[in-house]
CSV table of C-alpha atoms in Angstrom, one decimal:
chain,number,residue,atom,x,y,z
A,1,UNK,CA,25.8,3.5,6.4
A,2,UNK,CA,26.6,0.0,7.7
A,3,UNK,CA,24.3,-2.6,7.3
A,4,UNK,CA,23.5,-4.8,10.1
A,5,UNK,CA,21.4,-7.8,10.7
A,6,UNK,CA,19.1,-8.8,13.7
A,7,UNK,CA,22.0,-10.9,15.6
A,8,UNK,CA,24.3,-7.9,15.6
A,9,UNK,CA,22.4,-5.4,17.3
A,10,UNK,CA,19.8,-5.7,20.5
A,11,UNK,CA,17.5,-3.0,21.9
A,12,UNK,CA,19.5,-3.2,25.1
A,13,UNK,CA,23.0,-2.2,23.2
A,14,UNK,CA,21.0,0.8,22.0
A,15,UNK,CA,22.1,3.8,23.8
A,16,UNK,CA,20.6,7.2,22.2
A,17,UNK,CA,23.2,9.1,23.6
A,18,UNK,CA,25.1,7.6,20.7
A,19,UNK,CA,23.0,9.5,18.0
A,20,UNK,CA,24.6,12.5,16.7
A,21,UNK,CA,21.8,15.6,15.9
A,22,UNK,CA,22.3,14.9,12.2
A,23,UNK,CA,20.9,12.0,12.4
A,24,UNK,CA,17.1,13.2,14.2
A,25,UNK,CA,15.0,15.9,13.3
A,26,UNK,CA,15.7,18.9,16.0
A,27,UNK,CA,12.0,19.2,15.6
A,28,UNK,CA,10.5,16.4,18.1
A,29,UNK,CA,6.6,16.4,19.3
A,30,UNK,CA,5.1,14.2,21.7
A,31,UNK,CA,1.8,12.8,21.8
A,32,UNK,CA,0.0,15.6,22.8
A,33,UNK,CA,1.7,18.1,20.2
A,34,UNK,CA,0.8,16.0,17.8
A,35,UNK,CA,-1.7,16.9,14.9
A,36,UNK,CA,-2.5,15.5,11.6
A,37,UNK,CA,-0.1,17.7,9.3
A,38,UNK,CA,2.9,16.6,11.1
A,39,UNK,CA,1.9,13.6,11.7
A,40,UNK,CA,1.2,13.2,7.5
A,41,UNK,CA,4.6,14.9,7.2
A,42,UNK,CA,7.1,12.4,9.2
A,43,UNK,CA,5.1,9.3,8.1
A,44,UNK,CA,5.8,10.6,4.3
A,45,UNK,CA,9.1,10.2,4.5
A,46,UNK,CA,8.0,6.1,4.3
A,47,UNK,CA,9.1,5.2,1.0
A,48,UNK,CA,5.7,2.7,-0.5
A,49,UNK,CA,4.9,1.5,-3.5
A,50,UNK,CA,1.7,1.9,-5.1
A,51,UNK,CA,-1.1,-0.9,-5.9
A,52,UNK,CA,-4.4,-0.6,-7.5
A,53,UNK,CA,-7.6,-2.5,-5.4
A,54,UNK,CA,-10.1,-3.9,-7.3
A,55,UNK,CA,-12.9,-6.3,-8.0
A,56,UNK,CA,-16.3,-6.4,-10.0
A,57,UNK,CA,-18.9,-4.9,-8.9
A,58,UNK,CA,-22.5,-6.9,-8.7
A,59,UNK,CA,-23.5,-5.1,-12.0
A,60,UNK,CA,-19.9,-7.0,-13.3
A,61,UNK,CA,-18.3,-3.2,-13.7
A,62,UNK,CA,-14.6,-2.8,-12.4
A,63,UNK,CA,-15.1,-1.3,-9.0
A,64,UNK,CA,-11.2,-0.3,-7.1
A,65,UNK,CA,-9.1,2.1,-5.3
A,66,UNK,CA,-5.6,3.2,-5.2
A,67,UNK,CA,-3.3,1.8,-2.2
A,68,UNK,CA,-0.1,2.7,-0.8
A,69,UNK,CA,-0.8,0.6,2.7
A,70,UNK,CA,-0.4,-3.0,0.9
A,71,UNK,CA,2.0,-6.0,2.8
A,72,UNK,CA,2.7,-9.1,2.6
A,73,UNK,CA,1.2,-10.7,5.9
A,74,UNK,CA,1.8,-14.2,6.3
A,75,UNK,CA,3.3,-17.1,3.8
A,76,UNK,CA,1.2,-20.3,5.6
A,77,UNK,CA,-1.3,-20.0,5.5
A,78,UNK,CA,-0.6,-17.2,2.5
A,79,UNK,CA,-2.4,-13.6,3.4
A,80,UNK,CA,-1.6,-10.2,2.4
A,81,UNK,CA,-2.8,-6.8,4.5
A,82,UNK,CA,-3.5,-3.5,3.2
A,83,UNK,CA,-5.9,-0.6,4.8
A,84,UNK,CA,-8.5,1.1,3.3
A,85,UNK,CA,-10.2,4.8,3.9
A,86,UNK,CA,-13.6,4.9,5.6
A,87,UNK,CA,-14.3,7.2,3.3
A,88,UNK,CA,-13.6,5.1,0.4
A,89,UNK,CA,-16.7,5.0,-2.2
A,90,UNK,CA,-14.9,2.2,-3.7
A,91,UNK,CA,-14.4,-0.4,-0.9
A,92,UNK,CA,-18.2,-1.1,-0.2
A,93,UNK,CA,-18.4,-2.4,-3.5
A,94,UNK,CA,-15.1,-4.4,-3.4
A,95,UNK,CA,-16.2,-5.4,0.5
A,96,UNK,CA,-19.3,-6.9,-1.0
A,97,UNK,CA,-17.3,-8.9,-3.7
A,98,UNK,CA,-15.5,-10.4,-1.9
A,99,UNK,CA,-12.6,-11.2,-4.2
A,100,UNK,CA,-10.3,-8.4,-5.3
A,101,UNK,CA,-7.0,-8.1,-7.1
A,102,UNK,CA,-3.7,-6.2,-5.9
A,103,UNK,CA,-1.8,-4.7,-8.7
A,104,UNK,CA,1.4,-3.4,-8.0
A,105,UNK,CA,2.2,-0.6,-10.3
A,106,UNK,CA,5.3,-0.3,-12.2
A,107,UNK,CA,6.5,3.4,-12.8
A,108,UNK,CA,5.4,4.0,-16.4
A,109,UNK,CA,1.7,3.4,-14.3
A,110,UNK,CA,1.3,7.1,-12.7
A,111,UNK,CA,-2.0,8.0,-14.7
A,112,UNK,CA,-3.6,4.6,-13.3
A,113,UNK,CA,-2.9,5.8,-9.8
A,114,UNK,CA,-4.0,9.0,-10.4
A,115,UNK,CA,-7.4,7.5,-12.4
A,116,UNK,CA,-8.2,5.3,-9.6
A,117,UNK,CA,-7.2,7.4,-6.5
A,118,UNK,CA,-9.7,9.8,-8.0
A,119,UNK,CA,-13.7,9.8,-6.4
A,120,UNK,CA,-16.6,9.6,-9.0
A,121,UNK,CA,-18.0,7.6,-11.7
A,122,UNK,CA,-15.8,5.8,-14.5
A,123,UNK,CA,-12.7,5.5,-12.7
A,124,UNK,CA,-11.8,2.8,-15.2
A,125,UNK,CA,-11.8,4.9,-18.4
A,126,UNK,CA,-8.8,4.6,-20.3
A,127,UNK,CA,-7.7,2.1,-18.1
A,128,UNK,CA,-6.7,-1.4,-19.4
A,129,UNK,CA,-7.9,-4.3,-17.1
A,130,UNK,CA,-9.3,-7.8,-16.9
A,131,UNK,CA,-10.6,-10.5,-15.0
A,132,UNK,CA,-9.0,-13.5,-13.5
A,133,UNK,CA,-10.4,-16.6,-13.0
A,134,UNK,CA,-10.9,-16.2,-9.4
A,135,UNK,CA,-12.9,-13.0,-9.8
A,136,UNK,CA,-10.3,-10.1,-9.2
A,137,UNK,CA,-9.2,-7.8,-11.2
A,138,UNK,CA,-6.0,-7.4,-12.5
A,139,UNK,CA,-4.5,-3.8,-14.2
A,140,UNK,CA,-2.5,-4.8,-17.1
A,141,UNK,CA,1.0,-3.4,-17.2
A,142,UNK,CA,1.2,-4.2,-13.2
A,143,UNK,CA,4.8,-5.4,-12.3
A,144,UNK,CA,2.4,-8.3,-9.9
A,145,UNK,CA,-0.9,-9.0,-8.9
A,146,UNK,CA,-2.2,-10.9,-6.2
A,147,UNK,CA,-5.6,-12.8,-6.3
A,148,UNK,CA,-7.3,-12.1,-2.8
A,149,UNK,CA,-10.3,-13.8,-0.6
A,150,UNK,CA,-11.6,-11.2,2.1
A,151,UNK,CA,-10.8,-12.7,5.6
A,152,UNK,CA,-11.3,-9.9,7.6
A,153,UNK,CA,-12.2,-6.1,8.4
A,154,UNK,CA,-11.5,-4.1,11.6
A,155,UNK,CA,-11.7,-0.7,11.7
A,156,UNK,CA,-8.9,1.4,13.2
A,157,UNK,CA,-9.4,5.2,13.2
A,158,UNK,CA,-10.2,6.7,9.8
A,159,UNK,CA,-9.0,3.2,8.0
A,160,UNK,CA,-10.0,0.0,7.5
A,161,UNK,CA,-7.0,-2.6,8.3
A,162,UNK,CA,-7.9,-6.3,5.9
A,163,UNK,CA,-6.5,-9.3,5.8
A,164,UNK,CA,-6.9,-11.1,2.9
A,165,UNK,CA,-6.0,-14.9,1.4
A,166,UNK,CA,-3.7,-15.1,-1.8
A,167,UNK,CA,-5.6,-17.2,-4.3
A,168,UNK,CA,-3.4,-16.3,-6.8
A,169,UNK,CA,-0.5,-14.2,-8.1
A,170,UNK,CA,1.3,-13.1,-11.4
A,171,UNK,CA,4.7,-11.4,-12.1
A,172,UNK,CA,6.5,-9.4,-14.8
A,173,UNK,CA,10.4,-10.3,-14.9
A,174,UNK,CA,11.1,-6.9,-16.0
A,175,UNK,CA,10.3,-3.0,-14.7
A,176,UNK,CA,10.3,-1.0,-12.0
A,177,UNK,CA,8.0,-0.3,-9.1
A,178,UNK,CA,5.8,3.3,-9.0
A,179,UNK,CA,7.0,4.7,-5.5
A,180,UNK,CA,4.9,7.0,-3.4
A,181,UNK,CA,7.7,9.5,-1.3
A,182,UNK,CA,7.3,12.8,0.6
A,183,UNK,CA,3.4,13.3,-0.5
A,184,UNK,CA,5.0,12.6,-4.1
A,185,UNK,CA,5.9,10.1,-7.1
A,186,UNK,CA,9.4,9.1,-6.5
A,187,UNK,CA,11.9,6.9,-8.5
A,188,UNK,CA,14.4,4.3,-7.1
A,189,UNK,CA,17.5,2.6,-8.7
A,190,UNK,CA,17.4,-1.4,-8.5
A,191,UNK,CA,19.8,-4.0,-9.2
């Protein structure tokens, strides 16, 4: 496949009567055909990587979620986006925080994302962390972390869309990411 960049290519060159039927799914659906299976089951084939949310909680306990709906949203003034369940039993406490780390897991990391995209008590067992200056948390091993002030909440169907300001940020020079593909853990090959 050739690459090509934004100045080669307009919407109004576009003519889908150029598309082969190996390149689209013979299966199509419109809006009204639409339910939530095949909905999950296009959208999976989204390659994402994989962060941990998290803050203290006002007893000082690590409080956080796993996140595959993480981006970087603006570089001036410096915000990041990511969207949470409304049925998260984590985000309240993070909400109320105020501050929260990102940590973006590096593949080695799968038992993290599975700790902490688990609901109950004690998410954080076995799981190495600490606190940053600004008051996040930060999962040690992470390939980054991001240092984040809540800016704002809206809520958009079953999710939570934030914004958030980067206070903060740390990097590893070496690793690779965790991916989340096709409902599944994935592996990618980087230069």
């Amino acid at each position: 496949m050739e690459r090509l960049n934004s100045t080669e290519l307009d919407s109004t060159e576009l003519d889908s009567t150029e598309l082969n039927s190996t390149e689209l799914n013979s299966t199509e659906l419109n809006s009204t055909e639409l339910n939530s299976s095949d909905f999950r089951n296009v959208l999976s084939r989204f390659a994402s990587g994989v962060t941990v949310v998290a803050s203290l909680d006002e007893r000082g306990a690590p409080a956080g979620l796993a996140c595959q709906s993480f981006a970087s949203l603006s570089l001036d003034p410096p915000l990041v986006l990511l969207c949470v369940g409304t049925s998260s039993t984590s985000w309240p406490s993070i909400r109320r925080a105020g501050r929260f780390g990102v940590s973006i897991l590096a593949e080695e990391q799968r038992d993290v994302c599975a700790a902490l995209g688990r609901r109950g008590p004690d998410k954080f067992a076995g799981v190495e962390w600490e606190a940053s200056a600004q008051g996040a948390v930060r999962i040690a091993g992470a390939l980054a972390t991001v240092d984040c002030e809540l800016q704002t909440v809206h809520e958009a169907g079953d999710h939570y869309v934030v914004t958030a300001r980067v206070l903060g940020l740390t990097a590893r020079e070496d690793g690779t990411p965790l991916l989340y593909f096709r409902s599944d853990y994935a592996t990618g090959v980087f230069a």
